[in-house]
Short mmCIF file of C-alpha atoms in Angstrom, two decimals:
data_model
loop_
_atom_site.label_atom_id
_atom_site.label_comp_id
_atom_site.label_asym_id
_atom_site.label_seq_id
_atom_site.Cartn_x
_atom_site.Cartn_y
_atom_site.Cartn_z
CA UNK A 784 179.45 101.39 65.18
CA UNK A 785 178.30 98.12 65.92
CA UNK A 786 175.14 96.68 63.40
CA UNK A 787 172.50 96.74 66.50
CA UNK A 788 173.05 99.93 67.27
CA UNK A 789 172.95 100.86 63.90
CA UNK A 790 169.85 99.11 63.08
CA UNK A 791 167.86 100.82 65.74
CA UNK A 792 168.87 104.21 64.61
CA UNK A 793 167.86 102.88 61.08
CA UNK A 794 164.50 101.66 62.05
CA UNK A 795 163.71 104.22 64.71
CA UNK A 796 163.56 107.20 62.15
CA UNK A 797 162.08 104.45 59.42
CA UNK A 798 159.22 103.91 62.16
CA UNK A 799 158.93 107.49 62.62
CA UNK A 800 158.43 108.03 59.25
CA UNK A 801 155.65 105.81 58.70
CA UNK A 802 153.43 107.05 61.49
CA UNK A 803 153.65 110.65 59.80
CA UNK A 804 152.85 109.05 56.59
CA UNK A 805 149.99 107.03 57.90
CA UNK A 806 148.74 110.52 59.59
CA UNK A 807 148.92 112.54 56.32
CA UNK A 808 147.33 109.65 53.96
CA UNK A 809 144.50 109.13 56.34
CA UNK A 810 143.89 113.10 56.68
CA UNK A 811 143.80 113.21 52.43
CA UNK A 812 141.89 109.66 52.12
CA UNK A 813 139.31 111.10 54.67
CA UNK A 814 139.20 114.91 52.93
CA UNK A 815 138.91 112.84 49.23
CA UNK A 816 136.19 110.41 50.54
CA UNK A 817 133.90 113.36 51.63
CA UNK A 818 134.17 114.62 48.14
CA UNK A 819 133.17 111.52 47.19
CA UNK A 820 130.67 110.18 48.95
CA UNK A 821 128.77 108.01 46.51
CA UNK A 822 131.99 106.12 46.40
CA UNK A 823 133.62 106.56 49.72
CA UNK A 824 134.33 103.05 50.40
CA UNK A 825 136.57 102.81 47.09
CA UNK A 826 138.26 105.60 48.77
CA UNK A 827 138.71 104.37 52.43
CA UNK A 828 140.04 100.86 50.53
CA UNK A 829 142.63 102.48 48.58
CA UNK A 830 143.93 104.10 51.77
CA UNK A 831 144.35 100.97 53.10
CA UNK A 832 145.98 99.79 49.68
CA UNK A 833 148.59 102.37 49.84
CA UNK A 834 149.48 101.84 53.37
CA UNK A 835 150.93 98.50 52.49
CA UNK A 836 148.66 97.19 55.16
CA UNK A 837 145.49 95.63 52.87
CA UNK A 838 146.63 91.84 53.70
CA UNK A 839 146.12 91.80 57.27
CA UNK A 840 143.56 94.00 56.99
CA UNK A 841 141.23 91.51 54.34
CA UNK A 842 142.31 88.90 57.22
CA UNK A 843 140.25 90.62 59.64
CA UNK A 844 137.51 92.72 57.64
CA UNK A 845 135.01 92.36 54.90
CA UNK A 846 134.39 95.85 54.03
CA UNK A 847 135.64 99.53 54.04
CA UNK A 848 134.46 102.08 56.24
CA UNK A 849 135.89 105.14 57.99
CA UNK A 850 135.55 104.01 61.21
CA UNK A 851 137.48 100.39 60.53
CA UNK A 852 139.65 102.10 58.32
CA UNK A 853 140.56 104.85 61.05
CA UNK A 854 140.86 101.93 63.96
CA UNK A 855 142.95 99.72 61.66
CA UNK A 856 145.73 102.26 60.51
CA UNK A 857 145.35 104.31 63.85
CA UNK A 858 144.92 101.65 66.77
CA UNK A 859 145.00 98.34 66.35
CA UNK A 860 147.67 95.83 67.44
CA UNK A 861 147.24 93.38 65.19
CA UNK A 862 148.39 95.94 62.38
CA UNK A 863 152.26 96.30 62.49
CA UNK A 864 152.33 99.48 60.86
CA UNK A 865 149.39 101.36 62.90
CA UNK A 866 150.40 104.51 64.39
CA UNK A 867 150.42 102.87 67.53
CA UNK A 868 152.42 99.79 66.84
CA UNK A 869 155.09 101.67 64.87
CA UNK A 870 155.40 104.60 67.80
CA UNK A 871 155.85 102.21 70.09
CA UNK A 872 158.31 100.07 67.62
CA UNK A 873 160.40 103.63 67.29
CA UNK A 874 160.57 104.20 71.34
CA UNK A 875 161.37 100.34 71.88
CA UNK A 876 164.59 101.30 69.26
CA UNK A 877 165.25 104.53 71.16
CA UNK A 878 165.97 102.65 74.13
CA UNK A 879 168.09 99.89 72.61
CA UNK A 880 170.41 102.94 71.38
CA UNK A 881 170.08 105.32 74.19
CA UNK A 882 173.45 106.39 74.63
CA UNK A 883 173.81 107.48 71.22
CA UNK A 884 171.02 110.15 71.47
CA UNK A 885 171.33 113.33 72.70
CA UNK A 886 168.82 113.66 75.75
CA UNK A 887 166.19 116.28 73.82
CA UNK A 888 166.07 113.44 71.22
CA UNK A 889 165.18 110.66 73.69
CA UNK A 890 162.86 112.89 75.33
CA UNK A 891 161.30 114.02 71.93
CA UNK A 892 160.87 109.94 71.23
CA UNK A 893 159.64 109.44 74.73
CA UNK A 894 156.90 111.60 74.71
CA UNK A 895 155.65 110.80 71.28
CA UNK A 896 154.99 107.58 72.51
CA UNK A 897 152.87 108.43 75.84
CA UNK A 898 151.19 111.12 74.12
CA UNK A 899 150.16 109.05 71.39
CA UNK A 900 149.23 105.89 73.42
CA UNK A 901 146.98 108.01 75.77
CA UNK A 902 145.30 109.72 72.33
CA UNK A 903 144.75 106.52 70.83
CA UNK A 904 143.60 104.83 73.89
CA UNK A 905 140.03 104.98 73.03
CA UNK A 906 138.28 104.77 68.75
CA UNK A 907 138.59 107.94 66.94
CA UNK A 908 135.43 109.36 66.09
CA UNK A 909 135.70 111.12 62.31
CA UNK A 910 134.74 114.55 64.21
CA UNK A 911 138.34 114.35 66.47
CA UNK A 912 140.35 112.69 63.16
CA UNK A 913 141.63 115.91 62.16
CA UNK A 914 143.25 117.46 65.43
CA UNK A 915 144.36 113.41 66.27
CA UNK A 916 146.17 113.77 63.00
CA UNK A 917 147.47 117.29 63.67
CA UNK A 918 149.13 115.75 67.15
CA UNK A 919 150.73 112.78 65.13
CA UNK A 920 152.29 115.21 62.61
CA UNK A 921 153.58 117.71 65.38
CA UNK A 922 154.98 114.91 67.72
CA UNK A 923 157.27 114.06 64.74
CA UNK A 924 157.96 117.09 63.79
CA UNK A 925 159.16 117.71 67.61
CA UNK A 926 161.62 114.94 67.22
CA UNK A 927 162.88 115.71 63.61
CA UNK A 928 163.73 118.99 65.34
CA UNK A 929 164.84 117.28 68.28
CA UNK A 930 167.44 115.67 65.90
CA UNK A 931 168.60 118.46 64.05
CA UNK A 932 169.05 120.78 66.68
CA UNK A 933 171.21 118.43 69.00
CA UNK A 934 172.95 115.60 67.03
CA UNK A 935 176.12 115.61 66.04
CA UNK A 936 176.33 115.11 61.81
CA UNK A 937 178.25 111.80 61.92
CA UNK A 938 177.07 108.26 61.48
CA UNK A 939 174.72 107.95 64.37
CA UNK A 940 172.90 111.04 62.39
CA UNK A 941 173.66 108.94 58.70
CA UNK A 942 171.55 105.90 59.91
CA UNK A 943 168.62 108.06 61.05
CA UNK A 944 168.58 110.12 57.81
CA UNK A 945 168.66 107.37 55.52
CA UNK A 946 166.18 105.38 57.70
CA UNK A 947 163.69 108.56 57.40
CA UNK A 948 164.23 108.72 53.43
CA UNK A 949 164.23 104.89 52.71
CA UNK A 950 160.86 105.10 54.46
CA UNK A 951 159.65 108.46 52.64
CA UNK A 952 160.57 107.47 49.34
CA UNK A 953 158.72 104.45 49.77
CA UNK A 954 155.57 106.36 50.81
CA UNK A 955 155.60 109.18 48.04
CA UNK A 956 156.16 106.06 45.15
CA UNK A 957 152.83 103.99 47.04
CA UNK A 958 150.35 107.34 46.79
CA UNK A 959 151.90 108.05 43.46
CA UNK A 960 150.42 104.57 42.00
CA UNK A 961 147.43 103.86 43.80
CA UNK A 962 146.29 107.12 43.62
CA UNK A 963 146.84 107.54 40.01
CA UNK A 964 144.21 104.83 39.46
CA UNK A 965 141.51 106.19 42.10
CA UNK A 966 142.17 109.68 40.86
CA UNK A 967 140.82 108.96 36.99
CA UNK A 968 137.31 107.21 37.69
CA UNK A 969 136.07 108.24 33.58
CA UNK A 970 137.19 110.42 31.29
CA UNK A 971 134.14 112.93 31.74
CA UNK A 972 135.78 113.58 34.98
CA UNK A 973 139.14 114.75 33.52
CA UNK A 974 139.59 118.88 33.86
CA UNK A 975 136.62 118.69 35.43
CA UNK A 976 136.53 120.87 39.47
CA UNK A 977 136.40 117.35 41.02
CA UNK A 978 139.12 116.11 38.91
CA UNK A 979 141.36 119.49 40.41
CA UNK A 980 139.75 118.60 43.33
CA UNK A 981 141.01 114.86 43.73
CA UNK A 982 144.22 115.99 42.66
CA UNK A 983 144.70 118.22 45.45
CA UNK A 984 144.37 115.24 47.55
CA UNK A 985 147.18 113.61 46.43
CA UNK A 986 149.45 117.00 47.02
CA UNK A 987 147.82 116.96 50.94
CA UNK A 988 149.28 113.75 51.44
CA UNK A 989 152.51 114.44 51.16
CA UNK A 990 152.48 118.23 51.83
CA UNK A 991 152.79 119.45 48.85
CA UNK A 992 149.80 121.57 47.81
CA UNK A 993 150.59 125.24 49.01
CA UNK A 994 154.54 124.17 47.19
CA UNK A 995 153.17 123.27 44.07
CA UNK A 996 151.07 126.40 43.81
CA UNK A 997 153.26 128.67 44.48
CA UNK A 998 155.46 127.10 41.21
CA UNK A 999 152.62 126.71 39.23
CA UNK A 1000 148.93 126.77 39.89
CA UNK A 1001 147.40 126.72 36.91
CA UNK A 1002 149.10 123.33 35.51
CA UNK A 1003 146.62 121.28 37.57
CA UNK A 1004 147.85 117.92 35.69
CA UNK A 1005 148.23 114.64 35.99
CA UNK A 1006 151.42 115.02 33.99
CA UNK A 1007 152.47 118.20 36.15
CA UNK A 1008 151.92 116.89 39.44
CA UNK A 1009 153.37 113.43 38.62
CA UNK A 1010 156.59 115.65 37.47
CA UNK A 1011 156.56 117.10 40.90
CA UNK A 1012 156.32 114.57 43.36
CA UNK A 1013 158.90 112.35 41.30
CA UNK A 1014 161.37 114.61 40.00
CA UNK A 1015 161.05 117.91 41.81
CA UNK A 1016 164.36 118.02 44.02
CA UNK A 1017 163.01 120.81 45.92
CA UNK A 1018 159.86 118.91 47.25
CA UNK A 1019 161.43 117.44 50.49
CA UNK A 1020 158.95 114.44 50.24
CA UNK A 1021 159.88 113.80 46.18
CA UNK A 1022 161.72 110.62 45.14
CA UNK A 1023 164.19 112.88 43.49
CA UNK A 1024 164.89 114.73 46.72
CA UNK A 1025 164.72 111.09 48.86
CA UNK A 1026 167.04 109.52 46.68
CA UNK A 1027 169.65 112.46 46.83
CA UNK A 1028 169.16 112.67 50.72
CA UNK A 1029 170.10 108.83 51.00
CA UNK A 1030 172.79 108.77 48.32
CA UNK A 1031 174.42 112.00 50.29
CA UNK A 1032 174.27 110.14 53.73
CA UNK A 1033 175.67 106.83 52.46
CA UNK A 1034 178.28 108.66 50.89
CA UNK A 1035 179.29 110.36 54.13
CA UNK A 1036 179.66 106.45 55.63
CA UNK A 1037 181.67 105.73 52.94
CA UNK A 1038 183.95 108.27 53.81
CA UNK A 1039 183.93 107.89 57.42
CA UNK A 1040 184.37 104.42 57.45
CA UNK A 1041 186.70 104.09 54.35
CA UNK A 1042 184.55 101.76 52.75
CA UNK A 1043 182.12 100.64 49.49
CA UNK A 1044 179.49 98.16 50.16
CA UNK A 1045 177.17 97.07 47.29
CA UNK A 1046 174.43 99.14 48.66
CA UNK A 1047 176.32 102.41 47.33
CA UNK A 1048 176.09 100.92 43.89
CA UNK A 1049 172.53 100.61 44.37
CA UNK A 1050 172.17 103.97 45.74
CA UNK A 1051 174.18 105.76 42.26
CA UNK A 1052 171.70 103.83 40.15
CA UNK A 1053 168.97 105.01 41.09
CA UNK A 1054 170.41 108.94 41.73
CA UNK A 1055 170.86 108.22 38.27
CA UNK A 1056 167.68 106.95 37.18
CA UNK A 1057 166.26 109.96 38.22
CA UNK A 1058 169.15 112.39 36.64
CA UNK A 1059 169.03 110.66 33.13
CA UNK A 1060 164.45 110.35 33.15
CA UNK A 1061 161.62 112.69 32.22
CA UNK A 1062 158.18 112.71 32.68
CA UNK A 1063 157.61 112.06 29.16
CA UNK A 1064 159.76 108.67 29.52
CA UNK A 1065 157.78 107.52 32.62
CA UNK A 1066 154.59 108.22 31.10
CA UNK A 1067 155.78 106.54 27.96
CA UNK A 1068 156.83 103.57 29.72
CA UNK A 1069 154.01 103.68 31.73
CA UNK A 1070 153.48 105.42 35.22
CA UNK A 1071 152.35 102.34 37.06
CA UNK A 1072 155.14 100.00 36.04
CA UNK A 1073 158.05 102.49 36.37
CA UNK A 1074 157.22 103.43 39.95
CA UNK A 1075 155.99 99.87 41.07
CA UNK A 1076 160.08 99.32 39.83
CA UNK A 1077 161.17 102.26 42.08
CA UNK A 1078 159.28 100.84 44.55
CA UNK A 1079 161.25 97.56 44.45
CA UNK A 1080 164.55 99.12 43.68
CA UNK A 1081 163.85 101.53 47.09
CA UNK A 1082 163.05 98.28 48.93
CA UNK A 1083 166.23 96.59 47.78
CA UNK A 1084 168.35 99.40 48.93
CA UNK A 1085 166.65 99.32 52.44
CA UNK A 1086 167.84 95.46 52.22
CA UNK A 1087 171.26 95.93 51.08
CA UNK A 1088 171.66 98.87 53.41
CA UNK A 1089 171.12 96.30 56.24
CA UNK A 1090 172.98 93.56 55.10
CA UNK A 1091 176.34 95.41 54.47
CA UNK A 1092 176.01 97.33 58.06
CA UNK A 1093 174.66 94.30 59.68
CA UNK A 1094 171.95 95.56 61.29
CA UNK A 1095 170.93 91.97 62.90
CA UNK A 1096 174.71 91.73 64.41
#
């Protein structure tokens, strides 16, 4: 497969990815702030934190509010990884690498795109946030199902699977450390109902809530739900269950194309990391520094990924 087309099935599904994301953060940042309204700025700033997007966004504002927040990660142009500008990003890929999608897939692509850009035509007002957000999530689902149903499971399929878990991983490790920070505001607030409360949030954003209480309900922890969303290979949005997805489809390249390429290196270590750690390690070593190195090891992998299948070629 030549690296372009590669590269666009790669960064199709990654863009994809990120607009679900941005959906599903925005819905829990918005559900956490109105439990939280004495602070709700804090909250819509720590939204924007773990969208990776705070930069451009300080560039352009001076405060936090729900309805810049909203327009920023939603709408706006001049933020690369708004709904908007990353649906748009994903359909602009779908064409470059049209003949290696099955025509429900293009479809599915084509009409997230003109569905979204005549939803997000005009500001979102907080009282039609929650259906807009409903739309984003089902438009994605429609082409995740798109691609399952109709692809073949060969390296066209590889590259959009490993795009789509690159891209989740990244998102799960982000709410995982800003959160953690946000969710702990004294310790008179630990056990307490809005402690459970805030810690329900984090589950919502990555879909996790009704899964975790149907393990175990009454272990509403910081230690519990940190073990969860990291290690928990049956959460399809953990970093356990990202890195095993990518590690599986790079291993199926391997085969296919009878080759090793540094990136499947990178891949083992960190299936690894994850087989060999605990909870009790990451908490010893310290939550916030262990994932902000996941998050750099993910990010390398995305790198290397591109590099050895030269995605630019």
């Amino acid at each position: 497969m030549l690296g372009k087309t590669a590269g666009g099935l790669y960064w199709m599904f990654r863009f994809l990815e990120r607009s679900e994301n941005t959906a599903r953060l925005l819905e829990a940042g918005f559900r956490m702030a109105l439990t939280r309204s004495s602070d709700a700025e804090s909250e819509w700033q720590s939204v924007v934190t773990t969208s990776g997007a705070a930069m451009g966004y300080q560039a352009k504002y001076d405060s936090y509010s729900d309805t810049l927040v909203m327009d920023w990660l939603l709408r706006d142009p001049d933020n690369p990884s708004s709904v908007i500008s990353v649906t748009k990003s994903a359909r602009d890929n779908a064409r470059l690498v049209r003949t290696a999608l099955t025509t429900e897939v293009w479809e599915a692509v084509n009409d997230n795109w003109m569905t979204l850009r005549d939803l997000l035509k005009e500001p979102v007002t907080t009282v039609d946030l929650p259906s807009v957000l409903a739309t984003i999530r089902k438009q994605s689902a429609l082409v995740r199902g798109a691609l399952y149903g109709t692809m073949l499971r060969n390296d066209i399929y590889d590259f959009a699977r490993i795009g789509t878990f690159i891209e989740r991983a990244d998102n799960t490790a982000r709410i995982i450390d800003v959160k953690y920070y946000t969710l702990l505001p004294s310790a008179s607030a630990v056990g307490s109902s809005l402690d459970n409360v805030q810690w329900e949030m984090i589950l919502r954003s990555v879909s996790a809530h009704r899964c975790f209480r149907w393990l175990d309900e009454k272990d509403m922890t910081a230690t519990a739900i940190a073990e969860f969303l990291i290690f928990d290979k049956r959460l399809p949005r953990s970093l356990a269950f990202c890195v095993k997805q990518t590690t599986e489809n790079l291993r199926y390249l391997e085969q296919e194309y009878e080759q090793r390429h540094p990136c499947h290196d990178l891949a083992d270590r960190l299936k690894r990391w994850v087989r060999e750690s605990d909870i009790n390690t990451v908490f010893d070593l310290g939550l916030h520094e262990v994932v902000t190195e996941f998050i750099r090891d993910n990010n390398a992998l995305g790198s290397q990924i591109e590099q050895d299948y030269r995605f630019m070629a």
